[in-house]
Coordinates of C-alpha atoms in Angstrom, one line a residue:
M10 CA 4.5 -18.2 3.5
S11 CA 5.4 -19.4 6.9
G12 CA 4.2 -22.7 8.2
A13 CA 3.9 -23.9 11.8
A14 CA 7.3 -25.4 11.7
D15 CA 8.8 -22.0 11.0
L16 CA 7.2 -20.3 14.0
T17 CA 9.4 -19.3 17.0
W18 CA 7.4 -19.4 20.2
S19 CA 10.4 -18.7 22.6
L20 CA 14.1 -18.2 22.4
R21 CA 16.2 -20.8 24.1
D22 CA 20.0 -21.4 24.2
R23 CA 20.6 -18.3 22.1
G24 CA 21.5 -14.7 22.8
P25 CA 21.8 -11.3 21.1
A26 CA 25.0 -12.3 19.3
D27 CA 23.3 -15.2 17.7
L28 CA 20.5 -12.9 16.2
P29 CA 22.3 -10.2 14.3
V30 CA 20.0 -7.9 12.3
L31 CA 21.1 -5.2 9.8
A32 CA 19.0 -2.2 9.9
D33 CA 18.5 1.2 8.5
A34 CA 17.8 4.4 10.7
V35 CA 14.3 5.7 10.8
G36 CA 13.9 9.3 10.3
P37 CA 12.8 12.1 7.8
D38 CA 13.9 11.2 4.3
S39 CA 15.0 13.3 1.3
G40 CA 16.4 12.5 -2.0
G41 CA 14.9 9.1 -2.7
T42 CA 13.5 8.6 -6.2
G43 CA 12.2 5.0 -5.8
K44 CA 15.2 3.5 -7.6
G45 CA 15.4 -0.2 -7.2
V46 CA 12.0 -0.5 -5.4
R47 CA 9.4 -2.8 -7.0
V48 CA 5.8 -1.3 -6.8
C49 CA 2.7 -3.4 -7.9
V50 CA -0.6 -1.9 -8.6
V51 CA -3.4 -4.3 -8.1
D52 CA -6.3 -2.6 -9.9
S53 CA -7.8 -2.5 -13.4
G54 CA -4.6 -2.9 -15.3
I55 CA -2.2 -0.1 -16.6
E56 CA -2.2 1.4 -20.1
P57 CA 1.2 0.4 -21.6
D58 CA 3.5 3.4 -22.5
H59 CA 1.1 6.1 -21.3
P60 CA 3.4 9.2 -21.4
L61 CA 2.7 9.9 -17.8
V62 CA 3.3 6.3 -16.7
G63 CA 6.1 5.1 -18.8
P64 CA 7.3 1.4 -19.2
L65 CA 6.0 -1.4 -17.1
Q66 CA 8.3 -4.1 -15.8
G67 CA 5.5 -6.7 -15.8
S68 CA 1.8 -7.0 -16.2
W69 CA -0.6 -9.9 -15.3
A70 CA -4.4 -10.5 -14.9
V71 CA -6.5 -12.7 -12.7
V72 CA -8.4 -15.0 -15.0
R73 CA -11.3 -17.3 -14.3
D74 CA -11.4 -20.7 -16.2
P75 CA -14.8 -20.9 -17.9
A76 CA -14.9 -24.6 -17.3
T77 CA -13.5 -25.2 -13.9
R78 CA -14.2 -21.6 -12.5
E79 CA -10.7 -21.7 -11.0
L80 CA -8.9 -18.4 -10.8
T81 CA -5.3 -18.1 -12.1
V82 CA -2.8 -15.3 -12.6
R83 CA -1.5 -15.1 -16.1
P84 CA 0.7 -12.6 -18.1
D85 CA -1.5 -10.0 -19.6
S86 CA -1.2 -7.4 -22.5
A87 CA -4.7 -6.1 -22.5
G88 CA -3.7 -2.9 -20.6
D89 CA -6.3 -1.1 -18.6
T90 CA -10.1 -1.8 -18.7
C91 CA -11.3 1.3 -17.2
G92 CA -8.6 3.9 -16.5
H93 CA -8.5 3.5 -12.7
G94 CA -5.2 1.6 -12.5
T95 CA -3.6 3.9 -15.0
A96 CA -4.4 6.9 -12.8
C97 CA -3.0 5.2 -9.7
A98 CA 0.3 4.2 -11.7
G99 CA 0.7 7.8 -12.9
I100 CA 0.6 9.2 -9.4
I101 CA 3.1 6.6 -8.3
R102 CA 5.4 7.5 -11.2
R103 CA 5.2 11.2 -10.5
T104 CA 6.1 10.7 -6.9
A105 CA 8.8 8.0 -7.3
P106 CA 10.0 8.5 -10.9
D107 CA 12.7 5.8 -10.8
C108 CA 10.7 2.9 -9.3
E109 CA 9.8 -0.3 -11.1
L110 CA 6.1 -0.6 -11.9
Y111 CA 4.1 -3.8 -12.2
S112 CA 0.4 -4.4 -12.7
V113 CA -2.0 -7.1 -11.6
R114 CA -5.5 -6.6 -13.1
V115 CA -8.4 -7.7 -10.9
L116 CA -11.1 -5.3 -12.2
G117 CA -12.9 -5.4 -15.5
E118 CA -14.8 -2.8 -17.5
R119 CA -17.0 -0.4 -15.6
F120 CA -15.0 -1.1 -12.4
T121 CA -16.5 -4.5 -12.0
G122 CA -14.8 -7.1 -9.9
T123 CA -15.4 -9.8 -7.2
G124 CA -13.9 -10.3 -3.8
D125 CA -12.4 -13.6 -4.8
M126 CA -10.5 -12.0 -7.7
L127 CA -9.2 -9.3 -5.3
I128 CA -8.0 -12.0 -3.0
A129 CA -6.3 -14.1 -5.8
G130 CA -4.5 -11.0 -7.2
L131 CA -3.4 -9.7 -3.9
R132 CA -2.2 -13.0 -2.6
W133 CA -0.3 -13.5 -5.8
A134 CA 1.3 -10.1 -5.6
V135 CA 2.4 -10.7 -1.9
R136 CA 3.9 -14.0 -2.8
Q137 CA 6.0 -12.4 -5.5
G138 CA 7.7 -10.3 -2.8
F139 CA 7.0 -6.8 -4.2
D140 CA 8.3 -4.0 -2.0
V141 CA 5.1 -2.0 -2.2
I142 CA 1.5 -2.9 -3.3
N143 CA -1.0 -0.2 -4.2
L144 CA -4.5 -1.2 -3.5
S145 CA -7.0 1.5 -4.3
L146 CA -9.8 -1.0 -3.7
S147 CA -11.6 -2.6 -0.8
T148 CA -14.6 -4.9 -0.1
T149 CA -17.3 -4.4 2.6
R150 CA -18.1 -8.2 2.4
T151 CA -17.2 -9.7 5.8
R152 CA -16.9 -13.3 4.3
F153 CA -13.6 -12.3 2.8
L154 CA -12.3 -10.7 6.0
E155 CA -10.4 -13.7 7.5
E156 CA -8.6 -14.5 4.2
L157 CA -7.7 -10.9 3.6
H158 CA -6.4 -10.5 7.1
S159 CA -4.1 -13.5 6.7
I160 CA -2.7 -12.1 3.4
A161 CA -2.2 -8.8 5.0
D162 CA -0.3 -10.4 7.8
D163 CA 1.9 -12.4 5.4
A164 CA 2.7 -9.1 3.6
F165 CA 3.7 -7.4 6.9
F166 CA 6.0 -10.1 8.1
G167 CA 7.4 -10.6 4.5
R168 CA 8.3 -6.8 4.3
T169 CA 5.8 -6.1 1.6
A170 CA 4.0 -2.8 2.3
I171 CA 0.3 -2.9 1.3
V172 CA -0.8 0.7 0.9
A173 CA -4.6 0.5 0.9
S174 CA -7.4 3.0 0.3
A175 CA -10.0 3.7 3.0
H176 CA -13.6 3.7 1.6
N177 CA -14.8 7.0 0.4
T178 CA -17.7 6.8 2.8
P179 CA -17.5 6.0 6.5
V180 CA -18.1 2.4 6.3
E181 CA -16.1 -0.8 7.3
S182 CA -14.3 -2.3 4.5
Y183 CA -11.1 -4.4 4.0
P184 CA -8.1 -4.6 3.9
W185 CA -7.5 -1.0 4.8
R186 CA -9.2 -1.5 8.2
F187 CA -6.3 -3.8 9.3
S188 CA -3.4 -2.4 11.2
S189 CA -0.9 -4.5 9.2
V190 CA -1.4 -2.3 6.2
I191 CA -0.8 1.4 5.6
S192 CA -4.2 2.9 5.3
V193 CA -4.9 6.2 3.4
G194 CA -7.7 8.7 3.1
S195 CA -7.7 12.0 1.3
H196 CA -7.3 15.7 2.3
Q197 CA -8.5 18.8 0.5
E198 CA -5.4 21.0 0.8
D199 CA -4.1 22.6 -2.3
D200 CA -0.6 21.3 -1.6
Q201 CA -0.1 18.2 -3.9
E202 CA 3.0 17.2 -2.0
L203 CA 1.7 17.1 1.5
H204 CA 0.6 14.2 3.6
L205 CA -0.7 14.2 7.1
Y206 CA -0.9 11.8 10.0
N207 CA -4.3 11.0 11.5
P208 CA -4.1 11.0 15.3
T209 CA -7.4 9.3 15.6
P210 CA -7.1 6.1 13.4
P211 CA -8.0 3.6 12.0
V212 CA -7.2 5.6 8.8
E213 CA -3.5 6.4 9.4
F214 CA -2.6 8.9 6.8
F215 CA -4.2 11.6 4.5
A216 CA -2.8 12.5 1.2
P217 CA -3.8 14.7 -1.8
G218 CA -7.1 13.4 -3.2
Q219 CA -9.1 16.5 -4.2
N220 CA -9.3 17.5 -7.9
V221 CA -6.1 15.6 -8.8
R222 CA -4.9 15.5 -12.4
V223 CA -4.2 11.9 -13.3
P224 CA -3.4 9.9 -16.6
W225 CA -6.4 8.1 -18.2
L226 CA -7.0 5.9 -21.1
G227 CA -5.9 6.8 -24.6
G228 CA -2.9 8.8 -23.3
T229 CA -5.2 11.5 -22.0
T230 CA -5.6 13.0 -18.5
I231 CA -8.6 13.9 -16.3
R232 CA -9.3 15.5 -12.9
T233 CA -10.7 13.4 -10.3
T234 CA -11.4 13.1 -6.6
G235 CA -11.2 10.2 -4.0
N236 CA -9.2 8.2 -1.6
S237 CA -8.2 6.0 -4.6
F238 CA -5.9 8.7 -5.8
A239 CA -4.5 9.7 -2.4
T240 CA -3.3 6.1 -1.8
P241 CA -0.8 5.9 -4.7
Y242 CA 0.9 9.2 -3.5
V243 CA 1.6 7.4 -0.2
A244 CA 2.7 4.3 -2.2
G245 CA 5.1 6.5 -4.1
L246 CA 6.4 8.0 -0.8
C247 CA 7.0 4.4 0.4
A248 CA 9.1 3.7 -2.7
R249 CA 11.1 6.9 -2.2
I250 CA 11.8 6.0 1.5
L251 CA 12.7 2.4 0.6
S252 CA 15.1 3.4 -2.2
R253 CA 17.2 5.2 0.4
R254 CA 16.5 2.8 3.4
P255 CA 15.9 -0.6 1.9
L256 CA 16.3 -2.5 5.1
L257 CA 13.2 -1.0 6.9
T258 CA 10.5 -3.1 8.2
I259 CA 6.9 -2.2 7.6
F260 CA 6.4 -0.8 11.1
Q261 CA 9.6 1.2 10.6
L262 CA 8.2 2.5 7.2
K263 CA 5.1 3.7 8.9
S264 CA 7.3 5.5 11.4
A265 CA 9.1 7.2 8.5
L266 CA 5.8 8.3 7.0
Y267 CA 4.7 9.6 10.5
L268 CA 7.9 11.6 11.0
T269 CA 7.6 13.2 7.5
A270 CA 3.9 14.1 7.9
A271 CA 3.3 17.8 7.8
N272 CA 1.4 18.0 11.0
V273 CA 3.9 16.0 13.1
Q274 CA 6.1 18.2 15.2
V275 CA 9.2 16.7 16.7
P276 CA 10.5 18.7 19.7
T277 CA 14.2 19.7 19.3
T278 CA 14.7 19.1 23.1
P279 CA 13.6 16.0 25.0
T280 CA 10.1 16.1 26.4
P281 CA 10.4 16.5 30.3
E282 CA 9.3 13.5 32.2
A283 CA 6.0 13.7 34.1
P284 CA 6.3 13.9 37.8
D285 CA 5.6 10.7 39.7
D286 CA 2.2 10.2 41.2
P287 CA 2.2 11.1 44.9
Q288 CA 2.0 8.2 47.2
H289 CA -0.9 8.0 49.6

């Protein structure tokens, strides 16, 4: 977390040679498997050793102290409380099979949860420096807006990609609404390997979310629909891209997703310049 003392308001007495930055090229990617990329699912937990998820590298839960009511994040072995997190994890594993998967449980049984538990789990995950955080959750309560916005900005500048689901209905909710996150809705195309760029944001990308087969509790699978299940596909794409180009910033990662979207057409020759406006 940066404090005021770390902020640079202007550049004095230094030039380009004093600010070297190593970077990866931005462009369509192929061949990445997620190897070496740390992906955290902030959700209902993940069922350990589900055959379509595989091993977890770490699992935690947000816990409320019954006496002090304080929220803390502690190691967890309870697994998944309702199946939602396992479903998301399975889509990420299918998309980026060699990524490292982690879990932070913020939801209880029957998908119950609170905004402050979401904030506690998300803030903790950002501070751990995960490369990608899958957040197939949101809140409509505006009292959490400022704090969520601050966490999303910390993630953006710390090179943690928060991939967040848009609400399933056309309402304002957070944090997907912030431009510092990668926001995802679902499309209804049959191609389960296709993502699209939305030319009219705030939702930036569409991914498979219709009748998707996902892992569920007890080693089973179900078919389900929603933006929740489009989001981990994009999180997996981020892991694939970062495994090949680990130096990308978050805005470059968005550019890579944009360039690989099925509806984005890159001309093979430069676009001609528009003529100057006539002078009157």
